[in-house]
Amino acid sequence: MRARRAVLLVFAVKRGWYKLRYRRLTLGRDVEIRGRIRLRRGVRVTIGDRTRLNKLVRFAGPGEVRIGAECLLNATWIGTWTSVTVGDRCLLSDCELLDNDFHNLPPEQRHEPPGPATRAPIVLEDNVWVGAHALVMKGVRVGRDSVVGAATVVRTDVPPRVVVVGNPQQTVKKFHD
């Protein structure tokens, strides 16, 4: 019992330290920061109640990130120019969520600042699991209860209750009610 109280105190101290360090970070109740968090380039981040963050979790860009309650982020990198929304009870492994391309596609515009066509919001609905080394690209919505397999590149919307794998992504399983 004493050890549990000590662990809870460590999490409370870490929450307090990160709130002081990053003014654009909002932490819900009982968030467990087991590793480190890094915010860059003005990103605004809200993390829901009882979410756990392991290893180094990085957020970058001028956009906004909202993480739901009871999620697990493990060595995740989120880059946002618009917004990235993660629902409740999601599992994000060592993956990347990028709501932008960082560069213009046409050759004559590549060295110019990125325009509006280079970015679009990402939404992960509730209870989504994104595997290690997966990449979720701009403008994607991943449906509730779906799984994105390891090393999958997600470029189009994923329906609810399926498993997608590969590059390009392919649906390999459907969960039936």
GROMACS .gro file of C-alpha atoms in nm:
model
  177
    1MET     CA    1   0.000   0.000   0.000
    2ARG     CA    2   0.284   0.238   0.084
    3ALA     CA    3   0.456   0.162  -0.247
    4ARG     CA    4   0.134   0.239  -0.438
    5ARG     CA    5   0.104   0.577  -0.265
    6ALA     CA    6   0.465   0.653  -0.353
    7VAL     CA    7   0.399   0.572  -0.720
    8LEU     CA    8   0.088   0.792  -0.724
    9LEU     CA    9   0.292   1.074  -0.571
   10VAL     CA   10   0.557   1.040  -0.844
   11PHE     CA   11   0.286   1.066  -1.114
   12ALA     CA   12   0.137   1.373  -0.942
   13VAL     CA   13   0.477   1.542  -0.926
   14LYS     CA   14   0.544   1.467  -1.296
   15ARG     CA   15   0.200   1.604  -1.392
   16GLY     CA   16   0.272   1.922  -1.198
   17TRP     CA   17   0.615   1.962  -1.355
   18TYR     CA   18   0.486   1.916  -1.711
   19LYS     CA   19   0.199   2.162  -1.650
   20LEU     CA   20   0.456   2.421  -1.542
   21ARG     CA   21   0.690   2.346  -1.830
   22TYR     CA   22   0.429   2.349  -2.107
   23ARG     CA   23   0.155   2.613  -2.075
   24ARG     CA   24  -0.025   2.466  -2.380
   25LEU     CA   25  -0.061   2.124  -2.212
   26THR     CA   26  -0.382   2.030  -2.029
   27LEU     CA   27  -0.380   1.706  -1.829
   28GLY     CA   28  -0.687   1.522  -1.703
   29ARG     CA   29  -0.719   1.349  -1.367
   30ASP     CA   30  -0.478   1.068  -1.284
   31VAL     CA   31  -0.276   1.089  -1.607
   32GLU     CA   32   0.030   0.862  -1.569
   33ILE     CA   33   0.343   0.996  -1.737
   34ARG     CA   34   0.571   0.693  -1.716
   35GLY     CA   35   0.821   0.828  -1.966
   36ARG     CA   36   0.860   1.180  -2.108
   37ILE     CA   37   0.651   1.426  -2.308
   38ARG     CA   38   0.785   1.679  -2.557
   39LEU     CA   39   0.580   1.964  -2.709
   40ARG     CA   40   0.724   2.171  -2.997
   41ARG     CA   41   0.625   2.458  -3.229
   42GLY     CA   42   0.324   2.590  -3.037
   43VAL     CA   43   0.115   2.273  -3.038
   44ARG     CA   44  -0.179   2.268  -2.794
   45VAL     CA   45  -0.239   1.930  -2.627
   46THR     CA   46  -0.524   1.806  -2.408
   47ILE     CA   47  -0.489   1.461  -2.251
   48GLY     CA   48  -0.791   1.291  -2.094
   49ASP     CA   49  -0.837   1.129  -1.754
   50ARG     CA   50  -0.642   0.815  -1.664
   51THR     CA   51  -0.440   0.814  -1.986
   52ARG     CA   52  -0.092   0.657  -1.968
   53LEU     CA   53   0.213   0.780  -2.159
   54ASN     CA   54   0.515   0.550  -2.189
   55LYS     CA   55   0.863   0.624  -2.323
   56LEU     CA   56   0.899   0.951  -2.519
   57VAL     CA   57   0.568   1.084  -2.655
   58ARG     CA   58   0.618   1.379  -2.893
   59PHE     CA   59   0.376   1.644  -3.018
   60ALA     CA   60   0.477   1.905  -3.278
   61GLY     CA   61   0.326   2.171  -3.502
   62PRO     CA   62   0.101   2.472  -3.463
   63GLY     CA   63  -0.220   2.263  -3.442
   64GLU     CA   64  -0.422   2.105  -3.164
   65VAL     CA   65  -0.420   1.750  -3.025
   66ARG     CA   66  -0.699   1.600  -2.813
   67ILE     CA   67  -0.641   1.261  -2.650
   68GLY     CA   68  -0.939   1.091  -2.488
   69ALA     CA   69  -0.968   0.919  -2.150
   70GLU     CA   70  -0.808   0.586  -2.059
   71CYS     CA   71  -0.574   0.577  -2.358
   72LEU     CA   72  -0.222   0.436  -2.382
   73LEU     CA   73   0.042   0.620  -2.587
   74ASN     CA   74   0.370   0.435  -2.618
   75ALA     CA   75   0.655   0.624  -2.794
   76THR     CA   76   0.401   0.798  -3.021
   77TRP     CA   77   0.477   1.099  -3.246
   78ILE     CA   78   0.193   1.332  -3.346
   79GLY     CA   79   0.260   1.612  -3.594
   80THR     CA   80  -0.026   1.857  -3.646
   81TRP     CA   81  -0.094   2.172  -3.843
   82THR     CA   82  -0.474   2.146  -3.801
   83SER     CA   83  -0.599   1.891  -3.549
   84VAL     CA   84  -0.558   1.533  -3.436
   85THR     CA   85  -0.836   1.383  -3.223
   86VAL     CA   86  -0.796   1.049  -3.045
   87GLY     CA   87  -1.106   0.896  -2.885
   88ASP     CA   88  -1.138   0.721  -2.550
   89ARG     CA   89  -0.965   0.388  -2.470
   90CYS     CA   90  -0.729   0.399  -2.772
   91LEU     CA   91  -0.395   0.218  -2.785
   92LEU     CA   92  -0.121   0.395  -2.982
   93SER     CA   93   0.202   0.206  -3.009
   94ASP     CA   94   0.530   0.337  -3.149
   95CYS     CA   95   0.347   0.504  -3.440
   96GLU     CA   96   0.312   0.839  -3.618
   97LEU     CA   97   0.002   1.049  -3.684
   98LEU     CA   98   0.068   1.331  -3.935
   99ASP     CA   99  -0.212   1.562  -4.044
  100ASN     CA  100   0.013   1.731  -4.301
  101ASP     CA  101   0.262   1.664  -4.579
  102PHE     CA  102   0.512   1.932  -4.463
  103HIS     CA  103   0.579   2.023  -4.832
  104ASN     CA  104   0.380   2.113  -5.141
  105LEU     CA  105   0.361   1.832  -5.397
  106PRO     CA  106   0.401   2.021  -5.729
  107PRO     CA  107   0.774   2.049  -5.816
  108GLU     CA  108   0.761   2.426  -5.870
  109GLN     CA  109   0.607   2.479  -5.521
  110ARG     CA  110   0.811   2.235  -5.310
  111HIS     CA  111   1.037   2.498  -5.157
  112GLU     CA  112   0.753   2.737  -5.076
  113PRO     CA  113   0.574   2.732  -4.738
  114PRO     CA  114   0.314   2.452  -4.725
  115GLY     CA  115  -0.034   2.560  -4.831
  116PRO     CA  116  -0.381   2.453  -4.715
  117ALA     CA  117  -0.387   2.154  -4.955
  118THR     CA  118  -0.101   1.997  -4.758
  119ARG     CA  119  -0.306   1.942  -4.440
  120ALA     CA  120  -0.632   1.791  -4.312
  121PRO     CA  121  -0.748   1.675  -3.965
  122ILE     CA  122  -0.712   1.319  -3.835
  123VAL     CA  123  -0.974   1.148  -3.618
  124LEU     CA  124  -0.933   0.817  -3.435
  125GLU     CA  125  -1.267   0.713  -3.292
  126ASP     CA  126  -1.303   0.526  -2.959
  127ASN     CA  127  -1.116   0.201  -2.888
  128VAL     CA  128  -0.880   0.216  -3.188
  129TRP     CA  129  -0.550   0.027  -3.173
  130VAL     CA  130  -0.264   0.155  -3.389
  131GLY     CA  131   0.032  -0.085  -3.409
  132ALA     CA  132   0.404  -0.019  -3.401
  133HIS     CA  133   0.558   0.176  -3.689
  134ALA     CA  134   0.218   0.249  -3.845
  135LEU     CA  135   0.172   0.584  -4.020
  136VAL     CA  136  -0.169   0.756  -4.021
  137MET     CA  137  -0.178   1.031  -4.285
  138LYS     CA  138  -0.371   1.357  -4.318
  139GLY     CA  139  -0.748   1.360  -4.355
  140VAL     CA  140  -0.802   1.005  -4.225
  141ARG     CA  141  -1.080   0.888  -3.994
  142VAL     CA  142  -1.027   0.549  -3.827
  143GLY     CA  143  -1.359   0.397  -3.720
  144ARG     CA  144  -1.447   0.281  -3.370
  145ASP     CA  145  -1.302  -0.055  -3.251
  146SER     CA  146  -1.068  -0.085  -3.552
  147VAL     CA  147  -0.708  -0.204  -3.557
  148VAL     CA  148  -0.428  -0.060  -3.769
  149GLY     CA  149  -0.161  -0.331  -3.800
  150ALA     CA  150   0.209  -0.281  -3.747
  151ALA     CA  151   0.389  -0.084  -4.021
  152THR     CA  152   0.062  -0.004  -4.202
  153VAL     CA  153   0.037   0.320  -4.400
  154VAL     CA  154  -0.318   0.457  -4.362
  155ARG     CA  155  -0.408   0.699  -4.644
  156THR     CA  156  -0.786   0.659  -4.660
  157ASP     CA  157  -1.064   0.625  -4.403
  158VAL     CA  158  -1.092   0.299  -4.210
  159PRO     CA  159  -1.445   0.174  -4.135
  160PRO     CA  160  -1.549   0.074  -3.783
  161ARG     CA  161  -1.468  -0.273  -3.646
  162VAL     CA  162  -1.205  -0.388  -3.899
  163VAL     CA  163  -0.835  -0.473  -3.910
  164VAL     CA  164  -0.621  -0.306  -4.178
  165VAL     CA  165  -0.263  -0.395  -4.268
  166GLY     CA  166  -0.006  -0.317  -4.535
  167ASN     CA  167   0.102  -0.046  -4.771
  168PRO     CA  168  -0.134   0.037  -4.924
  169GLN     CA  169  -0.374  -0.052  -4.644
  170GLN     CA  170  -0.603  -0.349  -4.696
  171THR     CA  171  -0.888  -0.471  -4.479
  172VAL     CA  172  -0.806  -0.826  -4.367
  173LYS     CA  173  -1.065  -0.885  -4.094
  174LYS     CA  174  -1.411  -0.763  -3.993
  175PHE     CA  175  -1.540  -0.791  -3.638
  176HIS     CA  176  -1.901  -0.909  -3.647
  177ASP     CA  177  -2.149  -0.819  -3.373
   0.00000   0.00000   0.00000
